[in-house]
PDB file of C-alpha atoms in Angstrom:
ATOM      1  CA  MET F   1      11.843   3.202 -13.884  1.00  0.00           C
ATOM      2  CA  ASN F   2      11.294   0.865 -10.940  1.00  0.00           C
ATOM      3  CA  ASN F   3       8.178  -1.333 -10.940  1.00  0.00           C
ATOM      4  CA  TYR F   4       7.175  -0.346  -7.440  1.00  0.00           C
ATOM      5  CA  LEU F   5       4.677  -2.924  -6.162  1.00  0.00           C
ATOM      6  CA  PRO F   6       6.235  -6.113  -7.580  1.00  0.00           C
ATOM      7  CA  GLU F   7       9.656  -5.030  -6.306  1.00  0.00           C
ATOM      8  CA  LEU F   8       8.181  -4.231  -2.881  1.00  0.00           C
ATOM      9  CA  THR F   9       6.547  -7.666  -2.720  1.00  0.00           C
ATOM     10  CA  VAL F  10       9.866  -9.362  -3.390  1.00  0.00           C
ATOM     11  CA  ARG F  11      11.681  -7.208  -0.831  1.00  0.00           C
ATOM     12  CA  ILE F  12       9.168  -7.938   1.912  1.00  0.00           C
ATOM     13  CA  ALA F  13       9.077 -11.637   1.077  1.00  0.00           C
ATOM     14  CA  MET F  14      12.859 -11.789   1.393  1.00  0.00           C
ATOM     15  CA  GLY F  15      12.740 -10.002   4.733  1.00  0.00           C
ATOM     16  CA  LEU F  16      10.040 -12.329   6.042  1.00  0.00           C
ATOM     17  CA  GLY F  17      12.250 -15.267   5.128  1.00  0.00           C
ATOM     18  CA  GLU F  18      14.346 -14.286   8.157  1.00  0.00           C
ATOM     19  CA  VAL F  19      11.322 -14.427  10.497  1.00  0.00           C
ATOM     20  CA  ASP F  20      10.573 -17.599  12.474  1.00  0.00           C
ATOM     21  CA  ALA F  21       8.535 -20.131  10.464  1.00  0.00           C
ATOM     22  CA  GLU F  22       5.991 -20.596  13.267  1.00  0.00           C
ATOM     23  CA  ILE F  23       5.188 -16.881  13.187  1.00  0.00           C
ATOM     24  CA  ARG F  24       4.767 -16.912   9.416  1.00  0.00           C
ATOM     25  CA  ASP F  25       2.512 -20.006   9.559  1.00  0.00           C
ATOM     26  CA  ARG F  26       0.353 -18.455  12.272  1.00  0.00           C
ATOM     27  CA  HIS F  27      -0.358 -15.380  10.173  1.00  0.00           C
ATOM     28  CA  ALA F  28      -0.981 -17.404   7.019  1.00  0.00           C
ATOM     29  CA  ARG F  29      -3.607 -19.464   8.871  1.00  0.00           C
ATOM     30  CA  PHE F  30      -5.202 -16.285  10.203  1.00  0.00           C
ATOM     31  CA  ILE F  31      -5.599 -14.913   6.690  1.00  0.00           C
ATOM     32  CA  TRP F  32      -6.879 -18.103   5.041  1.00  0.00           C
ATOM     33  CA  GLU F  33      -9.455 -18.488   7.810  1.00  0.00           C
ATOM     34  CA  ARG F  34     -10.946 -15.181   6.674  1.00  0.00           C
ATOM     35  CA  GLN F  35     -11.611 -16.278   3.121  1.00  0.00           C
ATOM     36  CA  GLN F  36     -15.341 -16.121   2.438  1.00  0.00           C
ATOM     37  CA  ALA F  37     -17.600 -18.481   0.508  1.00  0.00           C
ATOM     38  CA  ASP F  38     -17.253 -16.453  -2.722  1.00  0.00           C
ATOM     39  CA  GLY F  39     -13.462 -16.731  -2.593  1.00  0.00           C
ATOM     40  CA  GLY F  40     -12.843 -13.133  -1.575  1.00  0.00           C
ATOM     41  CA  PHE F  41     -11.918 -11.526   1.725  1.00  0.00           C
ATOM     42  CA  GLY F  42     -13.687  -8.869   3.730  1.00  0.00           C
ATOM     43  CA  GLY F  43     -12.807  -6.380   6.416  1.00  0.00           C
ATOM     44  CA  ARG F  44     -13.809  -6.624  10.034  1.00  0.00           C
ATOM     45  CA  GLU F  45     -17.397  -7.180   8.996  1.00  0.00           C
ATOM     46  CA  GLY F  46     -19.423  -7.449   5.822  1.00  0.00           C
ATOM     47  CA  ALA F  47     -19.017  -9.093   2.444  1.00  0.00           C
ATOM     48  CA  SER F  48     -15.898  -9.681   0.388  1.00  0.00           C
ATOM     49  CA  ASP F  49     -14.489  -6.685  -1.428  1.00  0.00           C
ATOM     50  CA  LEU F  50     -11.575  -5.962  -3.716  1.00  0.00           C
ATOM     51  CA  TYR F  51      -9.683  -3.798  -1.229  1.00  0.00           C
ATOM     52  CA  TYR F  52      -9.413  -6.371   1.539  1.00  0.00           C
ATOM     53  CA  THR F  53      -8.999  -9.235  -0.914  1.00  0.00           C
ATOM     54  CA  SER F  54      -5.943  -7.499  -2.325  1.00  0.00           C
ATOM     55  CA  PHE F  55      -4.387  -7.138   1.128  1.00  0.00           C
ATOM     56  CA  ALA F  56      -5.054 -10.799   1.884  1.00  0.00           C
ATOM     57  CA  LEU F  57      -3.468 -11.886  -1.392  1.00  0.00           C
ATOM     58  CA  ARG F  58      -0.473  -9.607  -0.827  1.00  0.00           C
ATOM     59  CA  SER F  59       0.101 -11.123   2.594  1.00  0.00           C
ATOM     60  CA  LEU F  60      -0.246 -14.675   1.327  1.00  0.00           C
ATOM     61  CA  ALA F  61       2.124 -13.922  -1.547  1.00  0.00           C
ATOM     62  CA  ILE F  62       4.882 -12.563   0.704  1.00  0.00           C
ATOM     63  CA  LEU F  63       4.370 -15.581   2.988  1.00  0.00           C
ATOM     64  CA  GLY F  64       4.717 -17.981   0.032  1.00  0.00           C
ATOM     65  CA  GLU F  65       1.231 -19.384   0.660  1.00  0.00           C
ATOM     66  CA  LEU F  66      -0.748 -18.155  -2.360  1.00  0.00           C
ATOM     67  CA  GLN F  67      -1.517 -21.421  -4.128  1.00  0.00           C
ATOM     68  CA  GLY F  68      -3.936 -24.340  -4.470  1.00  0.00           C
ATOM     69  CA  ASP F  69      -7.721 -24.517  -4.443  1.00  0.00           C
ATOM     70  CA  ARG F  70      -8.096 -21.470  -2.215  1.00  0.00           C
ATOM     71  CA  ALA F  71      -6.101 -19.364  -4.683  1.00  0.00           C
ATOM     72  CA  GLU F  72      -8.414 -20.583  -7.459  1.00  0.00           C
ATOM     73  CA  ARG F  73     -11.411 -19.463  -5.404  1.00  0.00           C
ATOM     74  CA  ALA F  74      -9.828 -16.041  -4.992  1.00  0.00           C
ATOM     75  CA  CYS F  75      -9.334 -15.900  -8.761  1.00  0.00           C
ATOM     76  CA  THR F  76     -13.027 -16.653  -9.255  1.00  0.00           C
ATOM     77  CA  PHE F  77     -13.938 -13.784  -6.940  1.00  0.00           C
ATOM     78  CA  LEU F  78     -11.758 -11.304  -8.828  1.00  0.00           C
ATOM     79  CA  GLN F  79     -13.224 -12.445 -12.145  1.00  0.00           C
ATOM     80  CA  SER F  80     -16.714 -11.829 -10.778  1.00  0.00           C
ATOM     81  CA  ARG F  81     -15.788  -8.154 -10.327  1.00  0.00           C
ATOM     82  CA  LEU F  82     -14.386  -7.484 -13.796  1.00  0.00           C
ATOM     83  CA  GLY F  83     -17.555  -5.850 -15.100  1.00  0.00           C
ATOM     84  CA  GLY F  84     -18.102  -3.449 -12.229  1.00  0.00           C
ATOM     85  CA  GLN F  85     -17.555   0.291 -11.999  1.00  0.00           C
ATOM     86  CA  GLU F  86     -14.718   0.470  -9.507  1.00  0.00           C
ATOM     87  CA  THR F  87     -12.966   3.273  -7.645  1.00  0.00           C
ATOM     88  CA  ILE F  88      -9.274   3.840  -8.288  1.00  0.00           C
ATOM     89  CA  VAL F  89      -8.467   2.014  -5.049  1.00  0.00           C
ATOM     90  CA  ASP F  90     -10.467  -0.990  -6.247  1.00  0.00           C
ATOM     91  CA  PHE F  91      -8.919  -0.769  -9.737  1.00  0.00           C
ATOM     92  CA  LEU F  92      -5.497  -1.118  -8.142  1.00  0.00           C
ATOM     93  CA  SER F  93      -6.697  -3.880  -5.817  1.00  0.00           C
ATOM     94  CA  LEU F  94      -8.122  -5.880  -8.713  1.00  0.00           C
ATOM     95  CA  ILE F  95      -5.148  -5.461 -11.016  1.00  0.00           C
ATOM     96  CA  TYR F  96      -2.540  -6.152  -8.372  1.00  0.00           C
ATOM     97  CA  GLY F  97      -4.444  -9.111  -6.952  1.00  0.00           C
ATOM     98  CA  ALA F  98      -4.655 -10.534 -10.455  1.00  0.00           C
ATOM     99  CA  GLY F  99      -0.925 -10.062 -10.932  1.00  0.00           C
ATOM    100  CA  LEU F 100      -0.164 -11.861  -7.681  1.00  0.00           C
ATOM    101  CA  LEU F 101      -2.378 -14.806  -8.598  1.00  0.00           C
ATOM    102  CA  GLU F 102      -0.724 -15.084 -12.014  1.00  0.00           C
ATOM    103  CA  THR F 103       2.803 -14.928 -10.601  1.00  0.00           C
ATOM    104  CA  ALA F 104       2.266 -17.146  -7.551  1.00  0.00           C
ATOM    105  CA  ALA F 105      -0.353 -19.619  -8.770  1.00  0.00           C
ATOM    106  CA  GLY F 106      -0.381 -19.379 -12.577  1.00  0.00           C
ATOM    107  CA  LEU F 107      -4.005 -18.148 -12.630  1.00  0.00           C
ATOM    108  CA  ASP F 108      -5.146 -15.633 -15.270  1.00  0.00           C
ATOM    109  CA  VAL F 109      -7.925 -13.428 -13.926  1.00  0.00           C
ATOM    110  CA  PHE F 110      -8.158 -11.594 -17.271  1.00  0.00           C
ATOM    111  CA  ALA F 111      -8.268 -14.698 -19.470  1.00  0.00           C
ATOM    112  CA  HIS F 112     -11.686 -13.770 -20.854  1.00  0.00           C
ATOM    113  CA  ALA F 113     -11.416  -9.983 -20.673  1.00  0.00           C
ATOM    114  CA  ALA F 114     -11.541  -7.791 -23.778  1.00  0.00           C
ATOM    115  CA  ASP F 115      -8.255  -7.531 -25.673  1.00  0.00           C
ATOM    116  CA  ASP F 116      -8.075  -3.797 -25.036  1.00  0.00           C
ATOM    117  CA  TRP F 117      -8.842  -3.879 -21.324  1.00  0.00           C
ATOM    118  CA  ARG F 118      -5.518  -2.253 -20.450  1.00  0.00           C
ATOM    119  CA  GLU F 119      -6.245   0.682 -22.747  1.00  0.00           C
ATOM    120  CA  GLN F 120      -9.718   1.016 -21.237  1.00  0.00           C
ATOM    121  CA  VAL F 121      -8.279   1.137 -17.727  1.00  0.00           C
ATOM    122  CA  ALA F 122      -5.608   3.684 -18.712  1.00  0.00           C
ATOM    123  CA  ALA F 123      -8.247   5.903 -20.356  1.00  0.00           C
ATOM    124  CA  ALA F 124     -10.487   5.690 -17.287  1.00  0.00           C
ATOM    125  CA  LEU F 125      -7.590   6.664 -15.029  1.00  0.00           C
ATOM    126  CA  GLU F 126      -6.755   9.689 -17.175  1.00  0.00           C
ATOM    127  CA  GLN F 127     -10.291  10.976 -16.627  1.00  0.00           C
ATOM    128  CA  LEU F 128      -9.183  11.630 -13.052  1.00  0.00           C
ATOM    129  CA  ARG F 129      -6.433  14.060 -14.135  1.00  0.00           C
ATOM    130  CA  ARG F 130      -6.901  17.620 -12.913  1.00  0.00           C
ATOM    131  CA  ASP F 131      -5.517  20.937 -14.159  1.00  0.00           C
ATOM    132  CA  ASP F 132      -2.713  20.963 -11.574  1.00  0.00           C
ATOM    133  CA  GLY F 133      -1.280  17.730 -13.019  1.00  0.00           C
ATOM    134  CA  GLY F 134      -2.390  15.419 -10.218  1.00  0.00           C
ATOM    135  CA  TYR F 135      -5.262  12.950 -10.045  1.00  0.00           C
ATOM    136  CA  ALA F 136      -8.470  13.154  -8.038  1.00  0.00           C
ATOM    137  CA  LYS F 137     -10.064  10.402  -5.986  1.00  0.00           C
ATOM    138  CA  GLY F 138     -12.999  10.066  -8.404  1.00  0.00           C
ATOM    139  CA  GLU F 139     -14.470  11.598 -11.534  1.00  0.00           C
ATOM    140  CA  LEU F 140     -16.544  14.058  -9.510  1.00  0.00           C
ATOM    141  CA  GLY F 141     -13.622  15.074  -7.305  1.00  0.00           C
ATOM    142  CA  SER F 142     -12.299  18.594  -7.862  1.00  0.00           C
ATOM    143  CA  ALA F 143      -9.097  18.317  -5.805  1.00  0.00           C
ATOM    144  CA  SER F 144      -6.043  16.317  -6.769  1.00  0.00           C
ATOM    145  CA  SER F 145      -4.866  13.860  -4.138  1.00  0.00           C
ATOM    146  CA  THR F 146      -1.278  12.916  -3.340  1.00  0.00           C
ATOM    147  CA  TYR F 147      -2.309   9.382  -2.446  1.00  0.00           C
ATOM    148  CA  HIS F 148      -4.537   8.827  -5.462  1.00  0.00           C
ATOM    149  CA  THR F 149      -1.898  10.253  -7.795  1.00  0.00           C
ATOM    150  CA  PHE F 150       0.452   7.589  -6.412  1.00  0.00           C
ATOM    151  CA  LEU F 151      -2.226   4.936  -6.969  1.00  0.00           C
ATOM    152  CA  VAL F 152      -2.661   5.961 -10.611  1.00  0.00           C
ATOM    153  CA  LEU F 153       1.068   5.540 -11.184  1.00  0.00           C
ATOM    154  CA  LEU F 154       0.968   2.096  -9.578  1.00  0.00           C
ATOM    155  CA  CYS F 155      -1.972   1.058 -11.762  1.00  0.00           C
ATOM    156  CA  LEU F 156      -0.248   2.245 -14.941  1.00  0.00           C
ATOM    157  CA  GLN F 157       2.870   0.311 -14.024  1.00  0.00           C
ATOM    158  CA  LEU F 158       0.894  -2.852 -13.341  1.00  0.00           C
ATOM    159  CA  ILE F 159      -0.877  -2.717 -16.714  1.00  0.00           C
ATOM    160  CA  ASP F 160       2.370  -1.812 -18.482  1.00  0.00           C
ATOM    161  CA  ARG F 161       1.150   1.506 -19.841  1.00  0.00           C
ATOM    162  CA  PRO F 162       3.195   4.724 -20.096  1.00  0.00           C
ATOM    163  CA  ILE F 163       2.785   7.475 -17.524  1.00  0.00           C
ATOM    164  CA  PRO F 164       1.435  10.540 -19.375  1.00  0.00           C
ATOM    165  CA  GLN F 165       3.093  13.914 -18.779  1.00  0.00           C
ATOM    166  CA  PRO F 166       5.212  12.926 -15.765  1.00  0.00           C
ATOM    167  CA  GLU F 167       6.541  16.465 -15.450  1.00  0.00           C
ATOM    168  CA  ARG F 168       3.017  17.683 -14.574  1.00  0.00           C
ATOM    169  CA  ILE F 169       2.776  14.963 -11.917  1.00  0.00           C
ATOM    170  CA  ARG F 170       6.135  16.077 -10.521  1.00  0.00           C
ATOM    171  CA  ASP F 171       4.973  19.691 -10.307  1.00  0.00           C
ATOM    172  CA  PHE F 172       1.768  18.697  -8.515  1.00  0.00           C
ATOM    173  CA  LEU F 173       3.586  16.520  -6.004  1.00  0.00           C
ATOM    174  CA  LEU F 174       6.150  19.198  -5.213  1.00  0.00           C
ATOM    175  CA  SER F 175       3.323  21.682  -4.678  1.00  0.00           C
ATOM    176  CA  GLN F 176       2.100  19.409  -1.887  1.00  0.00           C
ATOM    177  CA  GLU F 177       5.329  19.692   0.121  1.00  0.00           C
ATOM    178  CA  ALA F 178       4.916  21.460   3.468  1.00  0.00           C
ATOM    179  CA  GLU F 179       7.456  23.632   5.292  1.00  0.00           C
ATOM    180  CA  ASP F 180       8.379  20.794   7.660  1.00  0.00           C
ATOM    181  CA  GLY F 181       9.449  18.550   4.759  1.00  0.00           C
ATOM    182  CA  GLY F 182       6.405  16.308   4.791  1.00  0.00           C
ATOM    183  CA  PHE F 183       3.642  16.234   2.185  1.00  0.00           C
ATOM    184  CA  ARG F 184      -0.036  17.113   2.353  1.00  0.00           C
ATOM    185  CA  GLU F 185      -2.800  14.870   1.010  1.00  0.00           C
ATOM    186  CA  ILE F 186      -4.712  17.717  -0.673  1.00  0.00           C
ATOM    187  CA  LYS F 187      -3.888  21.394  -1.043  1.00  0.00           C
ATOM    188  CA  ALA F 188      -6.463  22.381   1.574  1.00  0.00           C
ATOM    189  CA  SER F 189      -4.772  20.214   4.232  1.00  0.00           C
ATOM    190  CA  LYS F 190      -3.277  22.247   7.060  1.00  0.00           C
ATOM    191  CA  ARG F 191      -0.452  19.846   7.816  1.00  0.00           C
ATOM    192  CA  ALA F 192       1.635  17.085   6.314  1.00  0.00           C
ATOM    193  CA  GLY F 193       1.114  13.435   7.167  1.00  0.00           C
ATOM    194  CA  THR F 194       3.203  10.290   7.267  1.00  0.00           C
ATOM    195  CA  ASN F 195       1.152   8.433   4.678  1.00  0.00           C
ATOM    196  CA  PRO F 196       0.886  11.282   2.127  1.00  0.00           C
ATOM    197  CA  THR F 197       4.642  11.746   2.528  1.00  0.00           C
ATOM    198  CA  ALA F 198       5.240   8.067   1.813  1.00  0.00           C
ATOM    199  CA  ALA F 199       2.938   8.288  -1.225  1.00  0.00           C
ATOM    200  CA  ALA F 200       4.665  11.411  -2.555  1.00  0.00           C
ATOM    201  CA  ILE F 201       8.151   9.962  -2.172  1.00  0.00           C
ATOM    202  CA  GLY F 202       7.029   6.703  -3.779  1.00  0.00           C
ATOM    203  CA  ALA F 203       5.478   8.577  -6.705  1.00  0.00           C
ATOM    204  CA  LEU F 204       8.512  10.807  -7.209  1.00  0.00           C
ATOM    205  CA  ARG F 205      10.731   7.740  -7.238  1.00  0.00           C
ATOM    206  CA  ILE F 206       8.523   6.052  -9.837  1.00  0.00           C
ATOM    207  CA  ILE F 207       8.803   9.019 -12.223  1.00  0.00           C
ATOM    208  CA  GLU F 208      12.486   9.502 -11.333  1.00  0.00           C
ATOM    209  CA  ALA F 209      11.958  13.042 -10.090  1.00  0.00           C
ATOM    210  CA  LEU F 210      13.138  12.835  -6.463  1.00  0.00           C
ATOM    211  CA  ASP F 211      15.964  15.232  -5.661  1.00  0.00           C
ATOM    212  CA  GLN F 212      18.110  15.157  -2.552  1.00  0.00           C
ATOM    213  CA  ASP F 213      16.668  18.292  -0.931  1.00  0.00           C
ATOM    214  CA  VAL F 214      13.147  16.851  -1.097  1.00  0.00           C
ATOM    215  CA  ALA F 215      14.397  13.500   0.193  1.00  0.00           C
ATOM    216  CA  ASP F 216      16.213  15.161   3.096  1.00  0.00           C
ATOM    217  CA  GLY F 217      13.097  17.133   4.034  1.00  0.00           C
ATOM    218  CA  ALA F 218      10.974  13.983   4.031  1.00  0.00           C
ATOM    219  CA  ILE F 219      13.527  12.200   6.210  1.00  0.00           C
ATOM    220  CA  ASP F 220      13.503  15.029   8.760  1.00  0.00           C
ATOM    221  CA  PHE F 221       9.704  14.980   8.858  1.00  0.00           C
ATOM    222  CA  LEU F 222       9.445  11.198   9.271  1.00  0.00           C
ATOM    223  CA  LEU F 223      12.044  11.126  12.034  1.00  0.00           C
ATOM    224  CA  GLU F 224       9.800  13.442  14.047  1.00  0.00           C
ATOM    225  CA  MET F 225       6.875  11.010  13.709  1.00  0.00           C
ATOM    226  CA  GLN F 226       8.336   8.298  15.968  1.00  0.00           C
ATOM    227  CA  ASN F 227       6.928   8.575  19.496  1.00  0.00           C
ATOM    228  CA  ASP F 228       7.596   6.944  22.859  1.00  0.00           C
ATOM    229  CA  GLU F 229       5.614   3.854  21.827  1.00  0.00           C
ATOM    230  CA  GLY F 230       8.280   3.161  19.211  1.00  0.00           C
ATOM    231  CA  GLY F 231       5.902   3.388  16.275  1.00  0.00           C
ATOM    232  CA  LEU F 232       5.222   6.310  13.975  1.00  0.00           C
ATOM    233  CA  ARG F 233       2.274   8.704  14.127  1.00  0.00           C
ATOM    234  CA  ALA F 234       0.048   9.747  11.229  1.00  0.00           C
ATOM    235  CA  ASN F 235       0.761  13.469  11.758  1.00  0.00           C
ATOM    236  CA  THR F 236       1.870  15.985  14.372  1.00  0.00           C
ATOM    237  CA  ARG F 237      -1.602  16.393  15.890  1.00  0.00           C
ATOM    238  CA  ILE F 238      -2.073  12.691  16.616  1.00  0.00           C
ATOM    239  CA  PRO F 239      -0.177  11.523  19.717  1.00  0.00           C
ATOM    240  CA  ILE F 240      -0.705   7.780  19.206  1.00  0.00           C
ATOM    241  CA  ALA F 241       1.314   5.638  16.808  1.00  0.00           C
ATOM    242  CA  ASP F 242      -0.391   3.251  14.389  1.00  0.00           C
ATOM    243  CA  LEU F 243       0.740   0.272  12.348  1.00  0.00           C
ATOM    244  CA  LEU F 244      -0.048   1.771   8.920  1.00  0.00           C
ATOM    245  CA  SER F 245       2.036   4.885   9.579  1.00  0.00           C
ATOM    246  CA  THR F 246       4.799   2.809  11.110  1.00  0.00           C
ATOM    247  CA  PHE F 247       4.988   0.569   8.038  1.00  0.00           C
ATOM    248  CA  THR F 248       4.802   3.322   5.418  1.00  0.00           C
ATOM    249  CA  GLY F 249       7.165   5.580   7.357  1.00  0.00           C
ATOM    250  CA  CYS F 250       9.765   2.862   7.902  1.00  0.00           C
ATOM    251  CA  LEU F 251       9.478   1.723   4.285  1.00  0.00           C
ATOM    252  CA  THR F 252      10.055   5.272   3.048  1.00  0.00           C
ATOM    253  CA  LEU F 253      13.004   5.779   5.380  1.00  0.00           C
ATOM    254  CA  THR F 254      14.440   2.504   4.063  1.00  0.00           C
ATOM    255  CA  ASP F 255      14.019   3.692   0.469  1.00  0.00           C
ATOM    256  CA  LEU F 256      15.762   6.943   1.386  1.00  0.00           C
ATOM    257  CA  GLY F 257      18.638   5.167   3.148  1.00  0.00           C
ATOM    258  CA  ALA F 258      17.722   6.610   6.536  1.00  0.00           C
ATOM    259  CA  LEU F 259      15.972   3.847   8.506  1.00  0.00           C
ATOM    260  CA  HIS F 260      18.956   3.679  10.876  1.00  0.00           C
ATOM    261  CA  GLU F 261      18.194   7.237  11.993  1.00  0.00           C
ATOM    262  CA  ILE F 262      15.132   6.126  13.998  1.00  0.00           C
ATOM    263  CA  ASP F 263      15.166   3.746  16.959  1.00  0.00           C
ATOM    264  CA  THR F 264      14.580   0.579  14.919  1.00  0.00           C
ATOM    265  CA  ALA F 265      14.602  -1.693  17.982  1.00  0.00           C
ATOM    266  CA  ALA F 266      11.779   0.337  19.534  1.00  0.00           C
ATOM    267  CA  ALA F 267       9.873   0.289  16.247  1.00  0.00           C
ATOM    268  CA  MET F 268      10.252  -3.488  16.068  1.00  0.00           C
ATOM    269  CA  ARG F 269       8.966  -3.862  19.626  1.00  0.00           C
ATOM    270  CA  TYR F 270       5.968  -1.747  18.681  1.00  0.00           C
ATOM    271  CA  VAL F 271       5.147  -3.929  15.665  1.00  0.00           C
ATOM    272  CA  GLU F 272       5.656  -7.157  17.601  1.00  0.00           C
ATOM    273  CA  GLY F 273       3.466  -5.853  20.410  1.00  0.00           C
ATOM    274  CA  LEU F 274       0.499  -5.617  18.019  1.00  0.00           C
ATOM    275  CA  GLN F 275       0.913  -9.239  16.925  1.00  0.00           C
ATOM    276  CA  GLN F 276      -1.849 -11.526  18.190  1.00  0.00           C
ATOM    277  CA  PRO F 277      -1.375 -15.079  19.565  1.00  0.00           C
ATOM    278  CA  GLY F 278      -3.925 -16.488  17.097  1.00  0.00           C
ATOM    279  CA  GLY F 279      -2.429 -14.634  14.140  1.00  0.00           C
ATOM    280  CA  GLY F 280      -3.070 -11.219  12.694  1.00  0.00           C
ATOM    281  CA  PHE F 281      -2.179  -7.746  13.951  1.00  0.00           C
ATOM    282  CA  PHE F 282      -4.039  -4.960  15.683  1.00  0.00           C
ATOM    283  CA  GLY F 283      -3.850  -1.549  14.012  1.00  0.00           C
ATOM    284  CA  ALA F 284      -2.717   0.351  17.128  1.00  0.00           C
ATOM    285  CA  ALA F 285      -2.647   0.115  20.915  1.00  0.00           C
ATOM    286  CA  TRP F 286      -6.343   1.070  21.077  1.00  0.00           C
ATOM    287  CA  ASP F 287      -7.442  -1.666  18.683  1.00  0.00           C
ATOM    288  CA  GLU F 288      -9.385  -4.789  19.650  1.00  0.00           C
ATOM    289  CA  VAL F 289      -9.797  -6.655  16.349  1.00  0.00           C
ATOM    290  CA  ALA F 290      -7.166  -7.943  13.915  1.00  0.00           C
ATOM    291  CA  ASP F 291      -7.877  -7.798  10.187  1.00  0.00           C
ATOM    292  CA  VAL F 292      -6.183  -8.704   6.901  1.00  0.00           C
ATOM    293  CA  GLU F 293      -5.178  -5.119   6.035  1.00  0.00           C
ATOM    294  CA  TYR F 294      -3.276  -4.439   9.246  1.00  0.00           C
ATOM    295  CA  THR F 295      -1.842  -7.926   9.128  1.00  0.00           C
ATOM    296  CA  PHE F 296      -0.123  -6.972   5.861  1.00  0.00           C
ATOM    297  CA  TYR F 297       1.295  -3.831   7.478  1.00  0.00           C
ATOM    298  CA  GLY F 298       2.457  -5.900  10.437  1.00  0.00           C
ATOM    299  CA  LEU F 299       4.157  -8.472   8.233  1.00  0.00           C
ATOM    300  CA  GLY F 300       5.766  -5.659   6.263  1.00  0.00           C
ATOM    301  CA  GLY F 301       6.995  -4.108   9.486  1.00  0.00           C
ATOM    302  CA  LEU F 302       8.530  -7.399  10.630  1.00  0.00           C
ATOM    303  CA  ALA F 303      10.286  -7.763   7.287  1.00  0.00           C
ATOM    304  CA  ILE F 304      11.675  -4.237   7.178  1.00  0.00           C
ATOM    305  CA  LEU F 305      12.726  -4.009  10.833  1.00  0.00           C
ATOM    306  CA  HIS F 306      14.024  -7.569  11.336  1.00  0.00           C
ATOM    307  CA  PRO F 307      17.669  -7.253  12.495  1.00  0.00           C
TER     308      PRO F 307
END
């Protein structure tokens, strides 16, 4: 069973090693300049939060820059959030950020946590399980989510806990497949999307339940998402490409051995075109502000698409 996020970090870091050092340094400076006084990172406005801090740490890790006093400050920020009631997205952000700091800088965010914190997290995640075998966004959510089911699997891997009843997860994920080969986010969704498809394929790979017919359908769907800009769209109703969909779509096509079936040169031009002279990436052609989240997607795109 592949350990998805750590393996992805290594893959992207290796790909970025082929990118010009000046470009890598520019983006590392951009990210560090957004560290706040409490050691965390925020979005385009507002205070530090776990979500954006995780993206900043992921980017710095793949750039080989996650070290020193600034990494220690980031560790302090994560430790300050250990007692909070977090969403599943923030659970993942906290746990993965902690793992990155331990691997890259030798810092233990959980040094003073309870001995059974992993069991507590696993039990909290299982409270999100729904009757169809998937996981909801929150305890009050009634609908299972493709994306949040994927996040639960990632969290369980990161805390080294078994995935309960993987066959039920498989059945839920396959129930989300649409006629065009893509996957829906929730059952009520009218159409498949690039990002739910990437999440579903990632989850099926984690539980070793991806068959060739499903893979072929996902490939066909993702190939249709590339537009004249060179990037990939979020779904068939959205005409404009975006950096998130381009990254997740290209990553999934790479995992399925089909990246060569899109115009990779055009996709690379799209990613490079969103790169800003002072560092960072815009999220799409309409964007006007770079942030740490889209900078991670941009760096990932450079790594995957670099010839």
